[in-house]
XYZ file of C-alpha atoms in Angstrom:
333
model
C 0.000 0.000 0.000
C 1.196 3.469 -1.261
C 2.369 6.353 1.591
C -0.977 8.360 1.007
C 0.574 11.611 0.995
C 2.849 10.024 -2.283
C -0.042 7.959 -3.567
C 1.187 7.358 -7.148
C 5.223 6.741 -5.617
C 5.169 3.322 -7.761
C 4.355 5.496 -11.264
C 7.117 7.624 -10.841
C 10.346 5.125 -10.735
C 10.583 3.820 -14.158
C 9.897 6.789 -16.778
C 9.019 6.711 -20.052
C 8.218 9.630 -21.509
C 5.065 11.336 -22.481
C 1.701 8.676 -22.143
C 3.783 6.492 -19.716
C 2.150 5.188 -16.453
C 2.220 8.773 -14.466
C -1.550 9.791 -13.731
C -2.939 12.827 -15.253
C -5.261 15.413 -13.770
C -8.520 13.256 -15.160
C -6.940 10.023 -12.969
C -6.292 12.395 -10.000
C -9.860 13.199 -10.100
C -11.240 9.761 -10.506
C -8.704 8.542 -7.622
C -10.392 11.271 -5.450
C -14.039 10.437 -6.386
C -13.950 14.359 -7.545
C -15.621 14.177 -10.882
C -19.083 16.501 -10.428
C -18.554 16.613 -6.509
C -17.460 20.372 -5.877
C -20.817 22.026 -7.478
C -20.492 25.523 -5.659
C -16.643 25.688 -5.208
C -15.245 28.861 -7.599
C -11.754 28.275 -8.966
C -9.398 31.023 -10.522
C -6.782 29.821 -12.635
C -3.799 32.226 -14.071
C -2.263 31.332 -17.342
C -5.583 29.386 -18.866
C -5.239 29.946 -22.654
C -2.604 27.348 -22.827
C -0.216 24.460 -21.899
C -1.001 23.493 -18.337
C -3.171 26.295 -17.512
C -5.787 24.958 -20.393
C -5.259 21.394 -18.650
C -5.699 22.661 -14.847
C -9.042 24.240 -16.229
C -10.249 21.160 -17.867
C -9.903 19.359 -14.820
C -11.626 21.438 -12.413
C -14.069 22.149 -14.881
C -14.896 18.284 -14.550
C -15.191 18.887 -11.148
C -18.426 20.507 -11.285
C -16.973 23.914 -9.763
C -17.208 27.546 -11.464
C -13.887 27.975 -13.070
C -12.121 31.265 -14.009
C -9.377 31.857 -16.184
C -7.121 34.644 -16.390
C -6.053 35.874 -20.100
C -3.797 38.105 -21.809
C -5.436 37.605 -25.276
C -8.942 37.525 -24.956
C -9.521 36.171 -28.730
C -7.308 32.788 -28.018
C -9.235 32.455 -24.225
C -12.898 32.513 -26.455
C -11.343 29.809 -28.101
C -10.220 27.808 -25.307
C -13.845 28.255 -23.710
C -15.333 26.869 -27.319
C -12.983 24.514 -27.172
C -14.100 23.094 -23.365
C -17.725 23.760 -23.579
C -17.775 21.659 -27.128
C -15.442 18.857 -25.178
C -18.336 19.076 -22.213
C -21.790 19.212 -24.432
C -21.867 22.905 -23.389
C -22.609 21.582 -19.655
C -20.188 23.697 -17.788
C -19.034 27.129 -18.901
C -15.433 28.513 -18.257
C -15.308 32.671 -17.604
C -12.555 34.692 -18.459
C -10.726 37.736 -16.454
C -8.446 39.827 -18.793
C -5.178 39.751 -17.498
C -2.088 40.838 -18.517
C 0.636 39.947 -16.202
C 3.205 41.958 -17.653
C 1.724 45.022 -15.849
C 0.577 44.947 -11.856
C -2.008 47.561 -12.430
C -3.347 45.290 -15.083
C -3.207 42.259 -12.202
C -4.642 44.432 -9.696
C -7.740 45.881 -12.378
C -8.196 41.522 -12.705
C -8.526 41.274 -9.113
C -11.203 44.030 -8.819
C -13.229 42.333 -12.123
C -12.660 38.900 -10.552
C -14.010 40.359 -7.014
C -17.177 42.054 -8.796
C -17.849 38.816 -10.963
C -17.895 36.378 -8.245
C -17.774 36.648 -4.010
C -16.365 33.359 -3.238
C -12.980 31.871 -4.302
C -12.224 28.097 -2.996
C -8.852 27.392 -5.440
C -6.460 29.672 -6.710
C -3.989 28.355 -9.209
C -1.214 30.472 -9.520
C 0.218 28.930 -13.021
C 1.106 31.221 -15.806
C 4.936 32.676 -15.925
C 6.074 34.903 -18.656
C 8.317 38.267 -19.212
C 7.373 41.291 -17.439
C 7.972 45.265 -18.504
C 7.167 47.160 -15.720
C 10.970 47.877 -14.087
C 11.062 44.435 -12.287
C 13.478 41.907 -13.494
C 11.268 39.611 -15.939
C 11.011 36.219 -14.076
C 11.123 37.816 -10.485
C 8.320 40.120 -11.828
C 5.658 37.895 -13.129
C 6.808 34.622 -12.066
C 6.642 36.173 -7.996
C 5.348 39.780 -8.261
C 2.289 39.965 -10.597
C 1.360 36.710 -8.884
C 1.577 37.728 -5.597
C -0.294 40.889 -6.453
C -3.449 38.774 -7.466
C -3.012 36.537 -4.347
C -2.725 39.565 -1.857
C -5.775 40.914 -3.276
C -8.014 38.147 -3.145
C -7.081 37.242 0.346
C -10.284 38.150 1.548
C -12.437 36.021 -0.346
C -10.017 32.737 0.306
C -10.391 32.334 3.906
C -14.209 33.900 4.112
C -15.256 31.212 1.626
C -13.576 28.576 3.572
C -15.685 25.497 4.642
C -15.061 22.805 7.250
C -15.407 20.195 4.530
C -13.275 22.112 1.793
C -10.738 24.527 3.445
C -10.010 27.127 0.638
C -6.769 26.715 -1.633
C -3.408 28.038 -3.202
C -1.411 26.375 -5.182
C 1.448 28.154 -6.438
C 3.552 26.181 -9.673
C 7.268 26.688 -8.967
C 10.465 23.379 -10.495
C 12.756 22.273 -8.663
C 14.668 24.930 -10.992
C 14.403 26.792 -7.836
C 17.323 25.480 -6.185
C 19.341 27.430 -8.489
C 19.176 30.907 -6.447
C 17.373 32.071 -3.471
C 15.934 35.827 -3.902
C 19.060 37.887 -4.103
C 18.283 40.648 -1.795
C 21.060 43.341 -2.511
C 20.066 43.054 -6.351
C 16.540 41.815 -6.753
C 16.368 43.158 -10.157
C 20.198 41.207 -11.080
C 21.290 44.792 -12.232
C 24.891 43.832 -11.445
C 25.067 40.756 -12.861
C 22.340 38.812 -14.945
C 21.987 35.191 -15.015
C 18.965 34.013 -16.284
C 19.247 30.945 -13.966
C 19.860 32.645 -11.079
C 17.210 35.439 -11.895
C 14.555 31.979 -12.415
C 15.781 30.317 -9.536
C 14.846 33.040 -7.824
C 11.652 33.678 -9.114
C 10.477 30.250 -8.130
C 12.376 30.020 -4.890
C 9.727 33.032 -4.165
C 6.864 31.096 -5.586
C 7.691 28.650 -2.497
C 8.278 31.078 0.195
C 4.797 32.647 -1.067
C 2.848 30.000 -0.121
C 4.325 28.780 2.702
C 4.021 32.318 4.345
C 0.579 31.912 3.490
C -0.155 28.959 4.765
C 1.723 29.987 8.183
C -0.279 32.874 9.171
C -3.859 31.987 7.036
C -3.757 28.119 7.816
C -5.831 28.789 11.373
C -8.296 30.814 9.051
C -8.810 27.962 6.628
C -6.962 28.712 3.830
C -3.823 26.604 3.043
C -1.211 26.794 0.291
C 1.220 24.470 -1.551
C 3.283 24.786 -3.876
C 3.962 22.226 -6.546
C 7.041 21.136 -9.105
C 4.789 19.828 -11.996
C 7.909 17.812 -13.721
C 8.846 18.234 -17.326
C 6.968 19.004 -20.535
C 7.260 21.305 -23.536
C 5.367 24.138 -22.306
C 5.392 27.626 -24.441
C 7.868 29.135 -21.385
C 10.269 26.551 -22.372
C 9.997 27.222 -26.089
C 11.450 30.836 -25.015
C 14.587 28.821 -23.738
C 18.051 29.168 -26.065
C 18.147 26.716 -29.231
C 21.213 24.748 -28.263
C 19.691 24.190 -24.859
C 16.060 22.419 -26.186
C 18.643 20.447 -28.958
C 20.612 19.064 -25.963
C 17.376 18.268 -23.740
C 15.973 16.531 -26.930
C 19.424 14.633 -27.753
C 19.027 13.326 -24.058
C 17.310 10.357 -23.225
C 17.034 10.784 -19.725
C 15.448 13.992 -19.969
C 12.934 12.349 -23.105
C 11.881 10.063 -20.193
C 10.876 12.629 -17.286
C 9.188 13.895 -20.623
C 5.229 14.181 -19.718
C 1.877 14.849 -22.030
C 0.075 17.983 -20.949
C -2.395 16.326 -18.787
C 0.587 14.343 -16.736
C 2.182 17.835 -15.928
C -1.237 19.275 -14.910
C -2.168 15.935 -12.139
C 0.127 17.303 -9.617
C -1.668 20.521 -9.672
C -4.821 19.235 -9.667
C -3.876 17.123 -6.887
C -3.139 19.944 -4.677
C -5.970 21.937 -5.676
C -8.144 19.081 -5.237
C -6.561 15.750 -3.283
C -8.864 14.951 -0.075
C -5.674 14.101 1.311
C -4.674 17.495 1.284
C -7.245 18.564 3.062
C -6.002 20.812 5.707
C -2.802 20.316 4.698
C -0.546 23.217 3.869
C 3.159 24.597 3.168
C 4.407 21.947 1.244
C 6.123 21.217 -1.508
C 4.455 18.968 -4.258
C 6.250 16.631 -7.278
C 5.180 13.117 -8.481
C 1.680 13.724 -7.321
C 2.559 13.960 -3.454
C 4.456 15.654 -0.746
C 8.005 15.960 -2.140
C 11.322 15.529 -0.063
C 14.479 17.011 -0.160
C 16.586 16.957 -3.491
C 19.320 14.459 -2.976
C 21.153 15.389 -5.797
C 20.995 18.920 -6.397
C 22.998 19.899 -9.121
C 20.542 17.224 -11.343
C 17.588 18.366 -13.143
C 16.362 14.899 -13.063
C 16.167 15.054 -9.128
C 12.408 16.905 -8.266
C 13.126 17.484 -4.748
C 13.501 20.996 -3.026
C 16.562 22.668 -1.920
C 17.007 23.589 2.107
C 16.367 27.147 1.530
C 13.136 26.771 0.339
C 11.576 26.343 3.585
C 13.120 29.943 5.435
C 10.952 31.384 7.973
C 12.588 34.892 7.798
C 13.372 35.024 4.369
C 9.662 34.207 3.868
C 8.550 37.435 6.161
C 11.177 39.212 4.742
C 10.040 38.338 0.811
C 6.542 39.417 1.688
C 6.890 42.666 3.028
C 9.731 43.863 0.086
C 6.625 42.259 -2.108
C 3.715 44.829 -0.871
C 6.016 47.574 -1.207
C 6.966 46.730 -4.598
C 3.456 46.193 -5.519
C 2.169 48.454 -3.695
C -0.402 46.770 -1.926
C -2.598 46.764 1.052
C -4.236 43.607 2.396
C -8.228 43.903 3.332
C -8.834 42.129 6.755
C-alpha cells in the first residue's frame, strides 16, 4: 500500500516519456471520487489559454466547480472556452478575467473584475509565468510579483469562503529549478550581474516562500497553500529557452523520459488543488503527485526534490513585506 501523501510513488520510478504510467489530472480526479462533486466551489486559474493552464481548467471544470481563467489575449481564451464547452456538451461554462501579467495595475484591475464577478474563491492556481515590462526583473516580476499581487488581493475572499469540509486553496507552480538561487536581496532586479538561472531560480524560490508564508499565518483561518514542481513538458515558457539548450534536452534520453503529455504535468496541480488528502494540509512542496522531499542530488535536473532554503521562515517574512512595497499593496482584513 502506497504512503498516502505520495499515492502514485510506484508510477514515478521507471519513466518513459510522455503517455507512460504517471496519472494525469482526469486520474487524479477519478482517484479522489472528484468528478461533479465540488458544485459551488469557484476556482481562478492564471495562465488558462494554454499548456497546463488549459489542462488545470479542464480538470476542475470536470469537477463541477465555477472555473475562471485569467487571459492576456482575450480572442485565443474565447477559443479555449469553445474549445471546453464543445469537449463538455456545453454543460459547464469557463469565464474569463483579462489579465495581462506583464503590468501589476493590469493584475490588480483583474482582481477588482474577478471580485465584482464572483464573491467566493475556494482554489487559486497560480500557473502562468512569462516576461514582465514594468521595471522588475522579468522572471522575479511575473513569475513572484504579478502573482503575488493577485493573491494579496483576493485574500479576503479565500479564507471567508472557507468550509469545514473544503478549506479554501493556493497552489502556487514553482520546479525544482528553484534550487538554483534564493531571492538575491542586494540586487533583486540582477542589475549587477544577470543570469537568467539565477534570476529563475529566484523567481520560483519566491513562488515557495509565497505560499508557505501563506499557509503559516492563514492556515488557522482555513486557507492553506502548496506549492507544486509539476515535472517536465514542452510548455510555451520553455519554447522561449536558447536553441542549443532544447537540442541538448531533446538529444538526451534521460530527460525524453521525465518527458510528460500535458495532462501528466497538470495531475500534480490538480492534486493539490483538489486531493482529499490534502485537506487541511498546507506549506508543502508537491512533485510526483505527493508531498516531495528534499533533493538528494541537487545539481541534477532529473532530481524533483527541493533545496534547504526553500523552507526559510525569515526570508519568507522578509520576501513578503519587500513584495507589498513593490506592488504596492494593502491587504483587506
Amino acid at each position: 500500500m502506497s504512503n498516502q501523501l505520495k499515492p502514485y510513488a510506484d508510477r514515478y520510478v521507471a519513466l518513459n516519456g510522455p503517455g507512460d504510467a504517471r496519472p494525469t489530472a482526469l486520474q487524479v480526479l477519478k482517484d479522489n471520487n472528484l468528478v461533479n462533486q465540488l458544485t459551488g466551489k469557484v476556482a481562478l486559474v492564471t495562465g488558462g489559454t494554454s499548456g497546463l493552464g488549459v489542462e488545470v481548467a479542464r480538470a476542475l471544470l470536470d469537477t463541477g466547480a465555477q472555473v475562471f481563467i485569467t487571459a492576456r489575449n482575450l480572442e485565443k481564451a474565447q477559443a479555449v472556452v469553445d474549445n471546453l464547452a464543445k469537449a463538455s456538451q456545453g454543460s459547464r461554462k469557463l469565464r474569463v478575467v483579462e489579465m495581462d501579467l506583464n503590468s501589476i495595475e493590469s493584475v490588480k484591475k483583474a482582481a477588482k473584475d474577478f471580485l465584482s464577478k464572483s464573491d467566493k474563491l475556494n482554489i487559486l492556481v497560480n500557473n502562468a509565468g512569462t516576461k514582465t515590462n514594468d521595471g522588475f526583473e522579468a522572471q522575479f516580476g511575473v513569475n513572484h510579483l504579478a502573482h503575488f499581487t493577485l493573491t494579496a488581493l483576493l485574500l479576503p475572499a479565500l479564507p471567508s469562503s472557507s468550509t469545514p469540509d473544503f478549506n479554501s486553496r493556493v497552489v502556487s507552480v514553482t520546479s525544482n529549478g528553484h534550487r538554483y538561487s534564493p531571492p538575491n536581496w542586494g540586487d533583486i532586479n540582477l542589475e549587477k550581474a544577470y543570469d537568467p538561472w539565477m534570476a529563475y531560480g529566484q523567481s520560483k524560490t519566491a513562488n515557495i516562500w509565497l505560499t508557505n508564508y501563506i499557509d503559516r499565518v492563514y492556515g488557522s483561518r482555513g486557507l492553506h497553500a502548496n506549492a507544486v514542481h509539476p515535472g517536465g513538458s514542452l510548455t510555451a515558457l520553455q519554447k522561449n529557452l536558447p536553441a542549443e539548450m532544447m537540442q541538448q534536452w531533446g538529444s538526451d534520453p534521460a530527460m525524453g523520459a521525465i518527458m510528460q503529455l500535458p495532462e501528466q504535468a497538470a495531475a500534480t496541480i490538480v492534486w493539490g488543488a483538489v486531493a482529499k488528502v490534502m485537506e487541511g494540509r498546507g506549506g508543502k512542496y508537491l512533485c510526483n503527485c505527493g508531498v516531495g522531499d528534499e533533493a538528494t542530488d541537487v545539481m541534477s535536473i532529473l532530481d524533483p526534490g527541493y533545496a534547504p532554503h526553500a523552507f526559510d521562515v525569515e526570508g519568507e517574512n522578509r520576501l513578503w513585506e519587500l513584495s507589498l512595497k513593490l506592488a504596492d499593496v494593502k491587504i483587506e482584513e
